[in-house]
Amino acid sequence: MTIDIREASRAWTLEALGVVAGYGGRTILHQLDLRIRAGEIYALLGANGAGKTTALSLFLGFVAPTAGQVRVHGVDPVAQPGEARRHLAYIPENVALYEHLTARENVAYLLDLAGQNAGADAIARALAAAGLDAQAFDRRVGGFSKGMRQKVAIALALARQVPALLLDEPTSGLDPQATAEFSRLLQLLRAQGVAILMVTHDLLGAAHVADRIGFLDGGRLVEEVAAAGDERFDVRALHRRYAGQADALERSA
Ligand code: ATP
């Protein structure tokens, strides 16, 4: 019996297997194995320069591996970038929106760019589900806070019904209330079966929201722990180790 690789990798919405990648001949990621299934939140932690953003860039097709393979919902993002990105929403640290358009207009326009149509009702439902105050729907996003911008971006992901979400430092600069609300939103997306990969420095935030946490050190995944079961993470022990890693890095800088 032959196994269809595309079908087999569907079990994992986001998959990087044995990936070696970098920039201009300099290797940043060494044999990276990362797999996130539908309805799972995975937090990738690591010190500055560990390769977290590079790992996200793999799934967006911005960085091509020199070895190994990357799949987004079974699609190779280097060979078929458009097809892979159709299955993805990416929320960078600072969400870029059209400043002179309203929240509602941004979602409508960005959906249109993604080749999707949604009626006014569906857009309003997505903005409400993302927790944006109804009074803000028709305000220009120019004056929006970081938390409000994220809500617009999440509304877009909800309206697009993507199976995978990538987030870069989503909680940096958010106040505690906005962070709590953001965690609630991630749970909502998880309940809808979205595979979520977030890169962050925030161990406590990650431990609060993630199903699994992976630690990148010098482009290597040195540890992976789960929120439940026998390997359930001990946040204090992780913090000691994680802080130790950061200290070691600072000493060597
Ligand atoms: P941070 O927490 O500071 O954002 P990170 O873990 O996300 O760090 P990356 O941004 O992936 O790390 O960077 C990993 C390494 O790759 C760093 O040494 C960085 O200088 C290098 N790098 C990142 N982007 C590029 C690029 N476009 N061209 C060349 N080198 C790059």
PDB file of C-alpha atoms and ligand atoms in Angstrom:
ATOM      1  CA  MET A   1       0.000   0.000   0.000  1.00  0.00           C
ATOM      2  CA  THR A   2       1.331   3.459  -0.825  1.00  0.00           C
ATOM      3  CA  ILE A   3       0.862   6.347   1.542  1.00  0.00           C
ATOM      4  CA  ASP A   4      -0.190   9.638   0.068  1.00  0.00           C
ATOM      5  CA  ILE A   5       2.199  12.122   1.766  1.00  0.00           C
ATOM      6  CA  ARG A   6      -0.264  14.995   1.302  1.00  0.00           C
ATOM      7  CA  GLU A   7      -3.028  13.035   3.048  1.00  0.00           C
ATOM      8  CA  ALA A   8      -0.720  11.746   5.772  1.00  0.00           C
ATOM      9  CA  SER A   9       0.447  15.242   6.643  1.00  0.00           C
ATOM     10  CA  ARG A  10      -3.139  16.499   6.899  1.00  0.00           C
ATOM     11  CA  ALA A  11      -3.187  15.138  10.447  1.00  0.00           C
ATOM     12  CA  TRP A  12      -0.733  17.929  11.227  1.00  0.00           C
ATOM     13  CA  THR A  13      -1.892  21.300   9.988  1.00  0.00           C
ATOM     14  CA  LEU A  14       1.561  22.831  10.374  1.00  0.00           C
ATOM     15  CA  GLU A  15       4.568  20.625   9.908  1.00  0.00           C
ATOM     16  CA  ALA A  16       8.315  21.181   9.674  1.00  0.00           C
ATOM     17  CA  LEU A  17      10.386  18.014   9.487  1.00  0.00           C
ATOM     18  CA  GLY A  18      14.168  17.927   9.741  1.00  0.00           C
ATOM     19  CA  VAL A  19      14.353  21.494   8.501  1.00  0.00           C
ATOM     20  CA  VAL A  20      17.693  23.170   7.967  1.00  0.00           C
ATOM     21  CA  ALA A  21      17.349  26.808   6.937  1.00  0.00           C
ATOM     22  CA  GLY A  22      19.028  30.185   7.152  1.00  0.00           C
ATOM     23  CA  TYR A  23      20.070  33.251   5.242  1.00  0.00           C
ATOM     24  CA  GLY A  24      22.798  33.595   2.629  1.00  0.00           C
ATOM     25  CA  GLY A  25      24.633  30.406   3.533  1.00  0.00           C
ATOM     26  CA  ARG A  26      24.386  30.994   7.308  1.00  0.00           C
ATOM     27  CA  THR A  27      22.390  28.213   8.946  1.00  0.00           C
ATOM     28  CA  ILE A  28      19.910  29.438  11.555  1.00  0.00           C
ATOM     29  CA  LEU A  29      17.592  26.440  12.038  1.00  0.00           C
ATOM     30  CA  HIS A  30      19.209  23.051  12.607  1.00  0.00           C
ATOM     31  CA  GLN A  31      17.082  19.944  11.992  1.00  0.00           C
ATOM     32  CA  LEU A  32      13.926  21.606  13.232  1.00  0.00           C
ATOM     33  CA  ASP A  33      10.964  19.284  13.832  1.00  0.00           C
ATOM     34  CA  LEU A  34       7.770  21.122  14.628  1.00  0.00           C
ATOM     35  CA  ARG A  35       4.231  19.808  14.266  1.00  0.00           C
ATOM     36  CA  ILE A  36       0.974  21.448  15.256  1.00  0.00           C
ATOM     37  CA  ARG A  37      -2.358  19.720  14.827  1.00  0.00           C
ATOM     38  CA  ALA A  38      -5.849  21.137  14.362  1.00  0.00           C
ATOM     39  CA  GLY A  39      -7.209  22.621  17.591  1.00  0.00           C
ATOM     40  CA  GLU A  40      -3.804  22.922  19.224  1.00  0.00           C
ATOM     41  CA  ILE A  41      -1.965  25.976  20.530  1.00  0.00           C
ATOM     42  CA  TYR A  42       1.806  25.683  20.336  1.00  0.00           C
ATOM     43  CA  ALA A  43       4.061  28.343  21.857  1.00  0.00           C
ATOM     44  CA  LEU A  44       7.614  28.573  20.589  1.00  0.00           C
ATOM     45  CA  LEU A  45       9.910  30.270  23.083  1.00  0.00           C
ATOM     46  CA  GLY A  46      13.524  31.285  22.858  1.00  0.00           C
ATOM     47  CA  ALA A  47      15.951  34.110  23.466  1.00  0.00           C
ATOM     48  CA  ASN A  48      16.511  36.921  20.971  1.00  0.00           C
ATOM     49  CA  GLY A  49      18.037  35.526  17.810  1.00  0.00           C
ATOM     50  CA  ALA A  50      17.107  31.899  18.604  1.00  0.00           C
ATOM     51  CA  GLY A  51      15.332  31.597  15.253  1.00  0.00           C
ATOM     52  CA  LYS A  52      11.661  31.945  16.243  1.00  0.00           C
ATOM     53  CA  THR A  53      10.702  34.389  13.509  1.00  0.00           C
ATOM     54  CA  THR A  54      12.692  32.361  10.999  1.00  0.00           C
ATOM     55  CA  ALA A  55      10.606  29.324  11.981  1.00  0.00           C
ATOM     56  CA  LEU A  56       7.402  31.291  11.299  1.00  0.00           C
ATOM     57  CA  SER A  57       8.870  32.478   7.999  1.00  0.00           C
ATOM     58  CA  LEU A  58       9.209  28.843   6.901  1.00  0.00           C
ATOM     59  CA  PHE A  59       5.440  28.383   6.960  1.00  0.00           C
ATOM     60  CA  LEU A  60       4.897  31.634   5.086  1.00  0.00           C
ATOM     61  CA  GLY A  61       7.288  30.483   2.377  1.00  0.00           C
ATOM     62  CA  PHE A  62       9.616  33.458   3.005  1.00  0.00           C
ATOM     63  CA  VAL A  63      12.529  31.187   3.906  1.00  0.00           C
ATOM     64  CA  ALA A  64      13.248  28.058   1.863  1.00  0.00           C
ATOM     65  CA  PRO A  65      14.731  25.082   3.717  1.00  0.00           C
ATOM     66  CA  THR A  66      18.003  23.675   2.409  1.00  0.00           C
ATOM     67  CA  ALA A  67      17.007  20.294   3.886  1.00  0.00           C
ATOM     68  CA  GLY A  68      13.825  18.786   5.297  1.00  0.00           C
ATOM     69  CA  GLN A  69      10.271  19.685   4.450  1.00  0.00           C
ATOM     70  CA  VAL A  70       7.598  22.157   5.439  1.00  0.00           C
ATOM     71  CA  ARG A  71       3.854  21.696   4.975  1.00  0.00           C
ATOM     72  CA  VAL A  72       0.856  23.929   5.621  1.00  0.00           C
ATOM     73  CA  HIS A  73      -2.304  21.855   5.508  1.00  0.00           C
ATOM     74  CA  GLY A  74      -0.371  19.462   3.298  1.00  0.00           C
ATOM     75  CA  VAL A  75       0.933  22.185   0.955  1.00  0.00           C
ATOM     76  CA  ASP A  76       4.614  23.075   0.415  1.00  0.00           C
ATOM     77  CA  PRO A  77       4.799  26.871   1.006  1.00  0.00           C
ATOM     78  CA  VAL A  78       7.885  27.309  -1.175  1.00  0.00           C
ATOM     79  CA  ALA A  79       6.532  25.384  -4.153  1.00  0.00           C
ATOM     80  CA  GLN A  80       2.974  26.747  -3.792  1.00  0.00           C
ATOM     81  CA  PRO A  81       3.115  29.962  -1.737  1.00  0.00           C
ATOM     82  CA  GLY A  82      -0.311  31.243  -2.758  1.00  0.00           C
ATOM     83  CA  GLU A  83      -2.006  27.940  -1.982  1.00  0.00           C
ATOM     84  CA  ALA A  84      -0.231  27.619   1.374  1.00  0.00           C
ATOM     85  CA  ARG A  85      -1.095  31.169   2.415  1.00  0.00           C
ATOM     86  CA  ARG A  86      -4.752  30.556   1.599  1.00  0.00           C
ATOM     87  CA  HIS A  87      -4.724  28.222   4.602  1.00  0.00           C
ATOM     88  CA  LEU A  88      -2.915  30.651   6.886  1.00  0.00           C
ATOM     89  CA  ALA A  89      -3.500  33.827   8.800  1.00  0.00           C
ATOM     90  CA  TYR A  90      -0.392  35.629  10.007  1.00  0.00           C
ATOM     91  CA  ILE A  91      -0.528  38.236  12.743  1.00  0.00           C
ATOM     92  CA  PRO A  92       2.800  40.041  13.102  1.00  0.00           C
ATOM     93  CA  GLU A  93       3.858  41.865  16.255  1.00  0.00           C
ATOM     94  CA  ASN A  94       2.510  45.116  14.856  1.00  0.00           C
ATOM     95  CA  VAL A  95      -0.596  44.446  12.818  1.00  0.00           C
ATOM     96  CA  ALA A  96      -0.576  46.391   9.548  1.00  0.00           C
ATOM     97  CA  LEU A  97      -3.983  47.752   8.574  1.00  0.00           C
ATOM     98  CA  TYR A  98      -5.228  50.464   6.248  1.00  0.00           C
ATOM     99  CA  GLU A  99      -5.184  53.386   8.662  1.00  0.00           C
ATOM    100  CA  HIS A 100      -7.755  55.524   6.889  1.00  0.00           C
ATOM    101  CA  LEU A 101     -10.277  52.669   6.602  1.00  0.00           C
ATOM    102  CA  THR A 102     -12.658  51.611   9.368  1.00  0.00           C
ATOM    103  CA  ALA A 103     -12.417  48.247  11.112  1.00  0.00           C
ATOM    104  CA  ARG A 104     -15.305  46.941   9.044  1.00  0.00           C
ATOM    105  CA  GLU A 105     -13.804  48.265   5.780  1.00  0.00           C
ATOM    106  CA  ASN A 106     -10.413  46.751   6.607  1.00  0.00           C
ATOM    107  CA  VAL A 107     -11.878  43.286   7.071  1.00  0.00           C
ATOM    108  CA  ALA A 108     -13.987  43.615   3.909  1.00  0.00           C
ATOM    109  CA  TYR A 109     -11.031  44.843   1.856  1.00  0.00           C
ATOM    110  CA  LEU A 110      -8.540  42.296   3.201  1.00  0.00           C
ATOM    111  CA  LEU A 111     -11.054  39.499   2.640  1.00  0.00           C
ATOM    112  CA  ASP A 112     -11.457  40.703  -0.911  1.00  0.00           C
ATOM    113  CA  LEU A 113      -7.671  40.663  -1.397  1.00  0.00           C
ATOM    114  CA  ALA A 114      -7.676  37.087  -0.079  1.00  0.00           C
ATOM    115  CA  GLY A 115     -10.200  36.275  -2.805  1.00  0.00           C
ATOM    116  CA  GLN A 116     -13.033  35.698  -0.366  1.00  0.00           C
ATOM    117  CA  ASN A 117     -16.437  37.255  -0.174  1.00  0.00           C
ATOM    118  CA  ALA A 118     -18.318  37.801   3.030  1.00  0.00           C
ATOM    119  CA  GLY A 119     -21.514  39.731   3.580  1.00  0.00           C
ATOM    120  CA  ALA A 120     -21.805  42.669   5.972  1.00  0.00           C
ATOM    121  CA  ASP A 121     -23.458  40.414   8.565  1.00  0.00           C
ATOM    122  CA  ALA A 122     -20.630  37.876   8.502  1.00  0.00           C
ATOM    123  CA  ILE A 123     -18.051  40.652   8.922  1.00  0.00           C
ATOM    124  CA  ALA A 124     -19.931  42.171  11.848  1.00  0.00           C
ATOM    125  CA  ARG A 125     -20.236  38.722  13.457  1.00  0.00           C
ATOM    126  CA  ALA A 126     -16.489  38.148  13.086  1.00  0.00           C
ATOM    127  CA  LEU A 127     -15.643  41.549  14.597  1.00  0.00           C
ATOM    128  CA  ALA A 128     -18.030  40.897  17.494  1.00  0.00           C
ATOM    129  CA  ALA A 129     -16.618  37.388  18.041  1.00  0.00           C
ATOM    130  CA  ALA A 130     -13.129  38.901  18.105  1.00  0.00           C
ATOM    131  CA  GLY A 131     -14.331  41.088  20.967  1.00  0.00           C
ATOM    132  CA  LEU A 132     -14.237  44.472  19.245  1.00  0.00           C
ATOM    133  CA  ASP A 133     -16.688  46.938  20.744  1.00  0.00           C
ATOM    134  CA  ALA A 134     -19.540  47.510  18.244  1.00  0.00           C
ATOM    135  CA  GLN A 135     -18.981  51.264  18.517  1.00  0.00           C
ATOM    136  CA  ALA A 136     -15.516  50.768  17.005  1.00  0.00           C
ATOM    137  CA  PHE A 137     -16.691  48.866  13.896  1.00  0.00           C
ATOM    138  CA  ASP A 138     -17.108  52.057  11.883  1.00  0.00           C
ATOM    139  CA  ARG A 139     -14.181  53.986  13.280  1.00  0.00           C
ATOM    140  CA  ARG A 140     -10.954  54.453  11.329  1.00  0.00           C
ATOM    141  CA  VAL A 141      -8.299  52.120  12.680  1.00  0.00           C
ATOM    142  CA  GLY A 142      -5.759  54.977  12.719  1.00  0.00           C
ATOM    143  CA  GLY A 143      -6.496  55.593  16.387  1.00  0.00           C
ATOM    144  CA  PHE A 144      -6.742  51.932  17.453  1.00  0.00           C
ATOM    145  CA  SER A 145      -4.613  50.440  20.236  1.00  0.00           C
ATOM    146  CA  LYS A 146      -2.464  47.345  19.626  1.00  0.00           C
ATOM    147  CA  GLY A 147      -5.134  45.166  21.274  1.00  0.00           C
ATOM    148  CA  MET A 148      -7.876  46.576  19.040  1.00  0.00           C
ATOM    149  CA  ARG A 149      -5.741  46.033  15.937  1.00  0.00           C
ATOM    150  CA  GLN A 150      -5.203  42.426  16.926  1.00  0.00           C
ATOM    151  CA  LYS A 151      -8.945  42.003  17.267  1.00  0.00           C
ATOM    152  CA  VAL A 152      -9.425  43.249  13.705  1.00  0.00           C
ATOM    153  CA  ALA A 153      -6.738  40.803  12.513  1.00  0.00           C
ATOM    154  CA  ILE A 154      -8.375  37.954  14.420  1.00  0.00           C
ATOM    155  CA  ALA A 155     -11.784  38.906  13.012  1.00  0.00           C
ATOM    156  CA  LEU A 156     -10.213  38.563   9.566  1.00  0.00           C
ATOM    157  CA  ALA A 157      -8.833  35.114  10.461  1.00  0.00           C
ATOM    158  CA  LEU A 158     -12.267  34.093  11.763  1.00  0.00           C
ATOM    159  CA  ALA A 159     -14.015  35.342   8.615  1.00  0.00           C
ATOM    160  CA  ARG A 160     -11.470  33.580   6.400  1.00  0.00           C
ATOM    161  CA  GLN A 161     -11.958  30.345   8.370  1.00  0.00           C
ATOM    162  CA  VAL A 162      -8.284  29.473   7.979  1.00  0.00           C
ATOM    163  CA  PRO A 163      -7.058  26.195   9.474  1.00  0.00           C
ATOM    164  CA  ALA A 164      -3.778  27.716  10.724  1.00  0.00           C
ATOM    165  CA  LEU A 165      -2.798  30.881  12.548  1.00  0.00           C
ATOM    166  CA  LEU A 166       0.741  32.223  13.030  1.00  0.00           C
ATOM    167  CA  LEU A 167       1.391  34.854  15.674  1.00  0.00           C
ATOM    168  CA  ASP A 168       4.605  36.770  16.310  1.00  0.00           C
ATOM    169  CA  GLU A 169       4.955  38.153  19.872  1.00  0.00           C
ATOM    170  CA  PRO A 170       1.194  38.637  20.208  1.00  0.00           C
ATOM    171  CA  THR A 171       1.138  39.802  23.819  1.00  0.00           C
ATOM    172  CA  SER A 172       4.147  42.104  23.924  1.00  0.00           C
ATOM    173  CA  GLY A 173       2.914  45.585  24.789  1.00  0.00           C
ATOM    174  CA  LEU A 174      -0.582  44.453  25.792  1.00  0.00           C
ATOM    175  CA  ASP A 175      -1.892  45.385  29.225  1.00  0.00           C
ATOM    176  CA  PRO A 176      -3.045  42.516  31.506  1.00  0.00           C
ATOM    177  CA  GLN A 177      -6.701  42.909  30.571  1.00  0.00           C
ATOM    178  CA  ALA A 178      -5.954  42.915  26.836  1.00  0.00           C
ATOM    179  CA  THR A 179      -3.668  39.890  27.353  1.00  0.00           C
ATOM    180  CA  ALA A 180      -6.448  38.000  29.152  1.00  0.00           C
ATOM    181  CA  GLU A 181      -8.877  38.875  26.399  1.00  0.00           C
ATOM    182  CA  PHE A 182      -6.388  37.783  23.803  1.00  0.00           C
ATOM    183  CA  SER A 183      -6.017  34.405  25.548  1.00  0.00           C
ATOM    184  CA  ARG A 184      -9.789  34.024  25.449  1.00  0.00           C
ATOM    185  CA  LEU A 185      -9.730  34.682  21.697  1.00  0.00           C
ATOM    186  CA  LEU A 186      -7.072  32.041  21.146  1.00  0.00           C
ATOM    187  CA  GLN A 187      -9.239  29.532  23.013  1.00  0.00           C
ATOM    188  CA  LEU A 188     -12.117  30.457  20.705  1.00  0.00           C
ATOM    189  CA  LEU A 189      -9.997  29.806  17.620  1.00  0.00           C
ATOM    190  CA  ARG A 190      -8.707  26.566  19.101  1.00  0.00           C
ATOM    191  CA  ALA A 191     -12.290  25.433  19.732  1.00  0.00           C
ATOM    192  CA  GLN A 192     -12.929  25.992  16.031  1.00  0.00           C
ATOM    193  CA  GLY A 193     -10.096  23.604  15.204  1.00  0.00           C
ATOM    194  CA  VAL A 194      -7.487  26.170  14.182  1.00  0.00           C
ATOM    195  CA  ALA A 195      -3.844  25.104  14.584  1.00  0.00           C
ATOM    196  CA  ILE A 196      -2.067  27.992  16.303  1.00  0.00           C
ATOM    197  CA  LEU A 197       1.672  28.618  16.354  1.00  0.00           C
ATOM    198  CA  MET A 198       2.771  31.603  18.404  1.00  0.00           C
ATOM    199  CA  VAL A 199       6.305  32.769  19.033  1.00  0.00           C
ATOM    200  CA  THR A 200       6.862  34.640  22.250  1.00  0.00           C
ATOM    201  CA  HIS A 201       9.233  35.575  25.066  1.00  0.00           C
ATOM    202  CA  ASP A 202       6.420  35.368  27.584  1.00  0.00           C
ATOM    203  CA  LEU A 203       6.774  32.021  29.347  1.00  0.00           C
ATOM    204  CA  LEU A 204       3.984  32.624  31.853  1.00  0.00           C
ATOM    205  CA  GLY A 205       1.579  33.767  29.159  1.00  0.00           C
ATOM    206  CA  ALA A 206       2.525  30.743  27.046  1.00  0.00           C
ATOM    207  CA  ALA A 207       2.054  28.362  29.980  1.00  0.00           C
ATOM    208  CA  HIS A 208      -1.389  29.872  30.529  1.00  0.00           C
ATOM    209  CA  VAL A 209      -2.649  29.459  27.001  1.00  0.00           C
ATOM    210  CA  ALA A 210      -0.618  26.812  25.153  1.00  0.00           C
ATOM    211  CA  ASP A 211      -1.136  23.064  24.857  1.00  0.00           C
ATOM    212  CA  ARG A 212       2.545  22.592  24.140  1.00  0.00           C
ATOM    213  CA  ILE A 213       5.623  24.734  24.549  1.00  0.00           C
ATOM    214  CA  GLY A 214       8.815  24.283  22.570  1.00  0.00           C
ATOM    215  CA  PHE A 215      12.133  25.924  23.425  1.00  0.00           C
ATOM    216  CA  LEU A 216      14.438  27.040  20.644  1.00  0.00           C
ATOM    217  CA  ASP A 217      18.065  27.609  21.494  1.00  0.00           C
ATOM    218  CA  GLY A 218      20.534  28.521  18.773  1.00  0.00           C
ATOM    219  CA  GLY A 219      18.086  27.306  16.126  1.00  0.00           C
ATOM    220  CA  ARG A 220      17.630  23.917  17.807  1.00  0.00           C
ATOM    221  CA  LEU A 221      14.455  22.720  19.476  1.00  0.00           C
ATOM    222  CA  VAL A 222      15.999  21.713  22.779  1.00  0.00           C
ATOM    223  CA  GLU A 223      12.865  20.849  24.716  1.00  0.00           C
ATOM    224  CA  GLU A 224       9.163  20.325  24.174  1.00  0.00           C
ATOM    225  CA  VAL A 225       6.645  20.100  27.012  1.00  0.00           C
ATOM    226  CA  ALA A 226       2.892  19.603  27.173  1.00  0.00           C
ATOM    227  CA  ALA A 227       0.254  21.313  29.318  1.00  0.00           C
ATOM    228  CA  ALA A 228      -1.456  18.041  30.158  1.00  0.00           C
ATOM    229  CA  GLY A 229      -0.611  14.412  30.858  1.00  0.00           C
ATOM    230  CA  ASP A 230       2.538  12.935  32.401  1.00  0.00           C
ATOM    231  CA  GLU A 231       4.858  15.529  30.870  1.00  0.00           C
ATOM    232  CA  ARG A 232       2.712  18.409  32.198  1.00  0.00           C
ATOM    233  CA  PHE A 233       4.949  21.418  32.530  1.00  0.00           C
ATOM    234  CA  ASP A 234       6.197  22.770  35.793  1.00  0.00           C
ATOM    235  CA  VAL A 235       6.224  26.506  35.113  1.00  0.00           C
ATOM    236  CA  ARG A 236       8.694  27.364  37.867  1.00  0.00           C
ATOM    237  CA  ALA A 237      11.227  24.794  36.693  1.00  0.00           C
ATOM    238  CA  LEU A 238      10.789  25.967  33.112  1.00  0.00           C
ATOM    239  CA  HIS A 239      11.236  29.563  34.158  1.00  0.00           C
ATOM    240  CA  ARG A 240      14.488  28.795  35.973  1.00  0.00           C
ATOM    241  CA  ARG A 241      15.811  27.002  32.898  1.00  0.00           C
ATOM    242  CA  TYR A 242      14.532  29.583  30.422  1.00  0.00           C
ATOM    243  CA  ALA A 243      15.919  32.517  32.425  1.00  0.00           C
ATOM    244  CA  GLY A 244      19.215  30.610  32.712  1.00  0.00           C
ATOM    245  CA  GLN A 245      19.332  30.283  28.937  1.00  0.00           C
ATOM    246  CA  ALA A 246      18.781  34.025  28.507  1.00  0.00           C
ATOM    247  CA  ASP A 247      21.476  34.819  31.119  1.00  0.00           C
ATOM    248  CA  ALA A 248      23.963  32.547  29.353  1.00  0.00           C
ATOM    249  CA  LEU A 249      23.212  34.269  26.072  1.00  0.00           C
ATOM    250  CA  GLU A 250      23.733  37.719  27.604  1.00  0.00           C
ATOM    251  CA  ARG A 251      27.069  36.627  29.120  1.00  0.00           C
ATOM    252  CA  SER A 252      28.278  35.357  25.739  1.00  0.00           C
ATOM    253  CA  ALA A 253      27.196  38.569  23.930  1.00  0.00           C
TER     254      ALA A 253
HETATM  255  P1  ATP B   1      13.837  37.871  18.368  1.00  0.00           P
HETATM  256  O1  ATP B   1      13.263  37.316  19.619  1.00  0.00           O
HETATM  257  O2  ATP B   1      14.909  38.877  18.631  1.00  0.00           O
HETATM  258  O3  ATP B   1      12.800  38.369  17.390  1.00  0.00           O
HETATM  259  P2  ATP B   1      14.116  35.377  16.897  1.00  0.00           P
HETATM  260  O4  ATP B   1      14.216  34.202  17.800  1.00  0.00           O
HETATM  261  O5  ATP B   1      12.796  35.641  16.268  1.00  0.00           O
HETATM  262  O6  ATP B   1      14.636  36.671  17.658  1.00  0.00           O
HETATM  263  P3  ATP B   1      15.182  35.421  14.224  1.00  0.00           P
HETATM  264  O7  ATP B   1      14.585  36.780  13.930  1.00  0.00           O
HETATM  265  O8  ATP B   1      14.589  34.249  13.566  1.00  0.00           O
HETATM  266  O9  ATP B   1      15.243  35.172  15.798  1.00  0.00           O
HETATM  267  O10 ATP B   1      16.729  35.524  13.876  1.00  0.00           O
HETATM  268  C1  ATP B   1      17.622  34.439  13.995  1.00  0.00           C
HETATM  269  C2  ATP B   1      18.973  34.833  13.414  1.00  0.00           C
HETATM  270  O11 ATP B   1      18.816  35.036  12.005  1.00  0.00           O
HETATM  271  C3  ATP B   1      19.549  36.125  13.984  1.00  0.00           C
HETATM  272  O12 ATP B   1      20.932  35.945  14.122  1.00  0.00           O
HETATM  273  C4  ATP B   1      19.241  37.154  12.925  1.00  0.00           C
HETATM  274  O13 ATP B   1      20.223  38.155  12.905  1.00  0.00           O
HETATM  275  C5  ATP B   1      19.281  36.328  11.641  1.00  0.00           C
HETATM  276  N1  ATP B   1      18.357  36.882  10.627  1.00  0.00           N
HETATM  277  C6  ATP B   1      17.028  37.060  10.778  1.00  0.00           C
HETATM  278  N2  ATP B   1      16.483  37.537   9.646  1.00  0.00           N
HETATM  279  C7  ATP B   1      17.500  37.666   8.743  1.00  0.00           C
HETATM  280  C8  ATP B   1      17.585  38.095   7.388  1.00  0.00           C
HETATM  281  N3  ATP B   1      16.501  38.497   6.713  1.00  0.00           N
HETATM  282  N4  ATP B   1      18.805  38.069   6.787  1.00  0.00           N
HETATM  283  C9  ATP B   1      19.898  37.649   7.462  1.00  0.00           C
HETATM  284  N5  ATP B   1      19.891  37.225   8.739  1.00  0.00           N
HETATM  285  C10 ATP B   1      18.712  37.231   9.376  1.00  0.00           C
END
